């Protein structure tokens, strides 16, 4: 029964996200204001009802992370620099909970070459953004650091366990990194064609995979 509810919520989240993306250029702001938080809330519901979790701790850490992501969604819809910082902070906290979930399986992982891959990516991204982020440098560095650690630890979990849960978490983390990188480059450096579609499709794919990583 729980698996059926999880599947229904997954289909509902996919439908909601697709309608949101389809209306991005339609000017229907009220509909998007409803669908954006609704989609993330449905994904949180998946993590809540999914059967046979890795552990109750893993489940709740992911749920709390998704609820902070929901707060971030709402703040980023307000199109104001003050709320942008609050949105960034909300997602930073969400990633801390995701890191906690991943490490609840087997402690903090450290594979030197994997750490270097994520460090190199983060360094290259900050190099591209640095001349354009001005007063936001400290918040952006803090957020990027936590995001990269989240991706790194998801990959460490895959190396340690090599199961479908770890694979879902790792792919979800990579998609999250790609989504946020696209958002940052588009906002601070140069306009990326269809950036909103790229950002939102990869963002919700990431969150769906992270939610489904709860299942053992």
Tab-separated table of C-alpha atoms in Angstrom:
chain	number	residue	atom	x	y	z
A	1	UNK	CA	0.000	0.000	0.000
A	2	UNK	CA	2.796	2.445	0.908
A	3	UNK	CA	4.563	1.617	-2.354
A	4	UNK	CA	1.355	2.428	-4.243
A	5	UNK	CA	1.054	5.797	-2.460
A	6	UNK	CA	4.707	6.542	-3.259
A	7	UNK	CA	4.065	5.761	-6.939
A	8	UNK	CA	0.936	7.943	-6.995
A	9	UNK	CA	2.819	10.846	-5.394
A	10	UNK	CA	5.657	10.371	-7.891
A	11	UNK	CA	3.239	10.610	-10.814
A	12	UNK	CA	1.572	13.648	-9.230
A	13	UNK	CA	4.951	15.346	-8.721
A	14	UNK	CA	5.958	14.617	-12.315
A	15	UNK	CA	2.660	16.006	-13.617
A	16	UNK	CA	2.919	19.120	-11.455
A	17	UNK	CA	6.536	19.760	-12.495
A	18	UNK	CA	5.742	19.284	-16.196
A	19	UNK	CA	2.811	21.708	-16.057
A	20	UNK	CA	5.013	24.226	-14.232
A	21	UNK	CA	7.748	23.945	-16.862
A	22	UNK	CA	5.200	24.144	-19.694
A	23	UNK	CA	3.850	27.437	-18.299
A	24	UNK	CA	7.232	29.105	-17.713
A	25	UNK	CA	6.832	31.423	-20.695
A	26	UNK	CA	3.072	31.806	-20.561
A	27	UNK	CA	2.817	34.608	-18.012
A	28	UNK	CA	0.583	32.493	-15.745
A	29	UNK	CA	2.376	33.478	-12.545
A	30	UNK	CA	-0.356	32.471	-10.089
A	31	UNK	CA	-0.363	28.926	-11.428
A	32	UNK	CA	3.431	28.715	-11.151
A	33	UNK	CA	3.365	30.133	-7.621
A	34	UNK	CA	1.084	27.252	-6.686
A	35	UNK	CA	2.820	24.471	-8.625
A	36	UNK	CA	6.415	25.160	-7.598
A	37	UNK	CA	5.975	24.573	-3.835
A	38	UNK	CA	3.334	21.908	-4.503
A	39	UNK	CA	5.795	19.822	-6.527
A	40	UNK	CA	8.459	19.888	-3.815
A	41	UNK	CA	5.823	19.125	-1.161
A	42	UNK	CA	4.662	16.089	-3.153
A	43	UNK	CA	8.270	14.889	-3.357
A	44	UNK	CA	8.573	15.248	0.431
A	45	UNK	CA	5.440	13.102	0.652
A	46	UNK	CA	7.201	10.376	-1.335
A	47	UNK	CA	10.026	10.246	1.209
A	48	UNK	CA	7.433	10.082	3.990
A	49	UNK	CA	5.357	7.157	2.659
A	50	UNK	CA	8.001	5.132	0.848
A	51	UNK	CA	8.254	1.609	2.334
A	52	UNK	CA	11.339	-0.215	3.648
A	53	UNK	CA	13.551	2.824	4.310
A	54	UNK	CA	17.319	2.686	4.794
A	55	UNK	CA	16.477	3.740	8.354
A	56	UNK	CA	14.000	6.013	10.098
A	57	UNK	CA	16.830	8.495	10.655
A	58	UNK	CA	17.694	8.547	6.937
A	59	UNK	CA	14.027	9.048	6.057
A	60	UNK	CA	13.535	11.993	8.418
A	61	UNK	CA	16.773	13.712	7.488
A	62	UNK	CA	15.731	13.616	3.818
A	63	UNK	CA	12.196	14.830	4.646
A	64	UNK	CA	13.552	17.769	6.645
A	65	UNK	CA	15.957	18.543	3.811
A	66	UNK	CA	13.040	18.582	1.367
A	67	UNK	CA	11.030	20.889	3.643
A	68	UNK	CA	13.941	23.340	3.764
A	69	UNK	CA	14.069	23.067	-0.035
A	70	UNK	CA	10.376	23.964	-0.043
A	71	UNK	CA	11.217	27.097	1.954
A	72	UNK	CA	13.971	27.868	-0.561
A	73	UNK	CA	11.497	27.483	-3.439
A	74	UNK	CA	9.168	29.998	-1.839
A	75	UNK	CA	11.902	32.541	-1.106
A	76	UNK	CA	13.321	32.325	-4.635
A	77	UNK	CA	9.893	32.995	-6.129
A	78	UNK	CA	9.854	36.440	-4.525
A	79	UNK	CA	12.445	37.913	-6.941
A	80	UNK	CA	14.212	40.125	-4.392
A	81	UNK	CA	17.884	40.037	-3.409
A	82	UNK	CA	16.990	39.866	0.281
A	83	UNK	CA	14.864	36.798	-0.329
A	84	UNK	CA	17.532	35.363	-2.630
A	85	UNK	CA	19.875	35.182	0.379
A	86	UNK	CA	17.149	33.522	2.462
A	87	UNK	CA	16.536	31.046	-0.356
A	88	UNK	CA	20.247	30.303	-0.550
A	89	UNK	CA	20.360	29.781	3.218
A	90	UNK	CA	17.347	27.452	3.097
A	91	UNK	CA	18.950	25.260	0.456
A	92	UNK	CA	22.256	25.301	2.339
A	93	UNK	CA	20.479	23.865	5.392
A	94	UNK	CA	18.688	21.344	3.153
A	95	UNK	CA	22.041	20.099	1.874
A	96	UNK	CA	23.329	19.748	5.442
A	97	UNK	CA	20.402	17.431	6.178
A	98	UNK	CA	21.081	15.460	2.989
A	99	UNK	CA	24.724	15.091	4.024
A	100	UNK	CA	23.534	13.891	7.426
A	101	UNK	CA	21.276	11.319	5.751
A	102	UNK	CA	24.061	9.978	3.520
A	103	UNK	CA	26.546	9.746	6.348
A	104	UNK	CA	24.015	8.107	8.694
A	105	UNK	CA	24.647	4.903	6.725
A	106	UNK	CA	28.366	4.638	7.350
A	107	UNK	CA	30.001	7.793	8.722
A	108	UNK	CA	31.945	10.393	6.741
A	109	UNK	CA	33.659	9.012	3.636
A	110	UNK	CA	36.955	10.171	2.172
A	111	UNK	CA	38.267	9.041	-1.199
A	112	UNK	CA	41.038	11.459	-2.134
A	113	UNK	CA	40.591	11.417	-5.903
A	114	UNK	CA	36.828	11.875	-5.587
A	115	UNK	CA	37.340	14.825	-3.245
A	116	UNK	CA	39.709	16.350	-5.816
A	117	UNK	CA	37.118	15.972	-8.604
A	118	UNK	CA	34.513	17.935	-6.645
A	119	UNK	CA	37.082	20.470	-5.458
A	120	UNK	CA	38.241	21.056	-9.044
A	121	UNK	CA	34.655	21.518	-10.239
A	122	UNK	CA	33.893	23.977	-7.445
A	123	UNK	CA	37.080	25.929	-8.094
A	124	UNK	CA	36.308	26.221	-11.817
A	125	UNK	CA	32.741	27.357	-11.113
A	126	UNK	CA	33.825	30.000	-8.600
A	127	UNK	CA	36.485	31.211	-11.047
A	128	UNK	CA	33.747	31.879	-13.609
A	129	UNK	CA	31.470	33.571	-11.080
A	130	UNK	CA	33.999	35.515	-9.008
A	131	UNK	CA	34.128	38.802	-10.987
A	132	UNK	CA	30.315	38.984	-11.078
A	133	UNK	CA	29.065	38.104	-7.584
A	134	UNK	CA	30.381	41.151	-5.690
A	135	UNK	CA	28.887	41.413	-2.199
A	136	UNK	CA	27.451	37.890	-2.471
A	137	UNK	CA	30.865	36.234	-2.526
A	138	UNK	CA	30.766	34.928	1.043
A	139	UNK	CA	27.199	33.488	0.831
A	140	UNK	CA	27.939	31.957	-2.579
A	141	UNK	CA	31.196	30.360	-1.354
A	142	UNK	CA	29.440	28.974	1.740
A	143	UNK	CA	26.577	27.551	-0.303
A	144	UNK	CA	28.814	26.124	-3.023
A	145	UNK	CA	31.012	24.445	-0.415
A	146	UNK	CA	28.090	22.698	1.262
A	147	UNK	CA	26.573	21.721	-2.104
A	148	UNK	CA	29.862	20.188	-3.246
A	149	UNK	CA	30.251	18.263	0.015
A	150	UNK	CA	26.700	16.960	-0.431
A	151	UNK	CA	27.559	15.698	-3.915
A	152	UNK	CA	30.860	14.276	-2.747
A	153	UNK	CA	29.327	12.381	0.173
A	154	UNK	CA	26.551	10.981	-2.032
A	155	UNK	CA	29.284	9.615	-4.308
A	156	UNK	CA	31.162	8.250	-1.291
A	157	UNK	CA	27.978	6.430	-0.261
A	158	UNK	CA	27.777	4.872	-3.732
A	159	UNK	CA	31.406	3.709	-3.508
A	160	UNK	CA	30.716	2.163	-0.095
A	161	UNK	CA	27.347	0.487	-0.771
A	162	UNK	CA	26.858	0.295	-4.574
A	163	UNK	CA	23.106	-0.234	-4.223
A	164	UNK	CA	20.151	1.454	-5.928
A	165	UNK	CA	19.571	3.781	-2.989
A	166	UNK	CA	23.130	5.091	-3.125
A	167	UNK	CA	22.970	5.336	-6.924
A	168	UNK	CA	19.774	7.400	-6.755
A	169	UNK	CA	21.347	9.717	-4.178
A	170	UNK	CA	24.530	10.141	-6.219
A	171	UNK	CA	22.746	10.891	-9.510
A	172	UNK	CA	20.362	13.207	-7.666
A	173	UNK	CA	23.290	15.097	-6.145
A	174	UNK	CA	24.980	15.475	-9.550
A	175	UNK	CA	21.741	16.809	-11.054
A	176	UNK	CA	21.371	19.232	-8.132
A	177	UNK	CA	24.900	20.482	-8.748
A	178	UNK	CA	24.183	20.895	-12.465
A	179	UNK	CA	20.906	22.726	-11.761
A	180	UNK	CA	22.465	25.169	-9.313
A	181	UNK	CA	25.488	25.734	-11.544
A	182	UNK	CA	23.193	26.635	-14.445
A	183	UNK	CA	21.174	28.950	-12.187
A	184	UNK	CA	24.305	30.711	-10.903
A	185	UNK	CA	25.932	31.119	-14.315
A	186	UNK	CA	22.701	32.445	-15.801
A	187	UNK	CA	22.088	34.858	-12.923
A	188	UNK	CA	25.609	36.206	-12.479
A	189	UNK	CA	27.648	35.625	-15.650
A	190	UNK	CA	25.716	35.293	-18.911
A	191	UNK	CA	22.233	34.465	-20.137
A	192	UNK	CA	21.831	30.739	-20.862
A	193	UNK	CA	19.075	29.934	-23.398
A	194	UNK	CA	16.169	28.026	-21.833
A	195	UNK	CA	17.917	28.225	-18.460
A	196	UNK	CA	14.655	28.089	-16.488
A	197	UNK	CA	13.677	24.799	-18.127
A	198	UNK	CA	17.146	23.342	-17.539
A	199	UNK	CA	17.252	24.498	-13.916
A	200	UNK	CA	13.799	23.314	-12.892
A	201	UNK	CA	13.809	19.976	-14.747
A	202	UNK	CA	17.175	18.944	-13.275
A	203	UNK	CA	16.246	20.329	-9.850
A	204	UNK	CA	13.081	18.267	-9.518
A	205	UNK	CA	14.723	15.191	-11.028
A	206	UNK	CA	17.389	15.578	-8.338
A	207	UNK	CA	14.844	15.917	-5.542
A	208	UNK	CA	12.841	12.926	-6.795
A	209	UNK	CA	15.941	10.741	-6.828
A	210	UNK	CA	16.986	11.903	-3.368
A	211	UNK	CA	13.478	11.130	-2.074
A	212	UNK	CA	13.543	7.650	-3.639
A	213	UNK	CA	17.007	7.027	-2.165
A	214	UNK	CA	15.165	6.585	1.151
A	215	UNK	CA	14.052	3.131	-0.002
A	216	UNK	CA	16.424	0.349	0.936
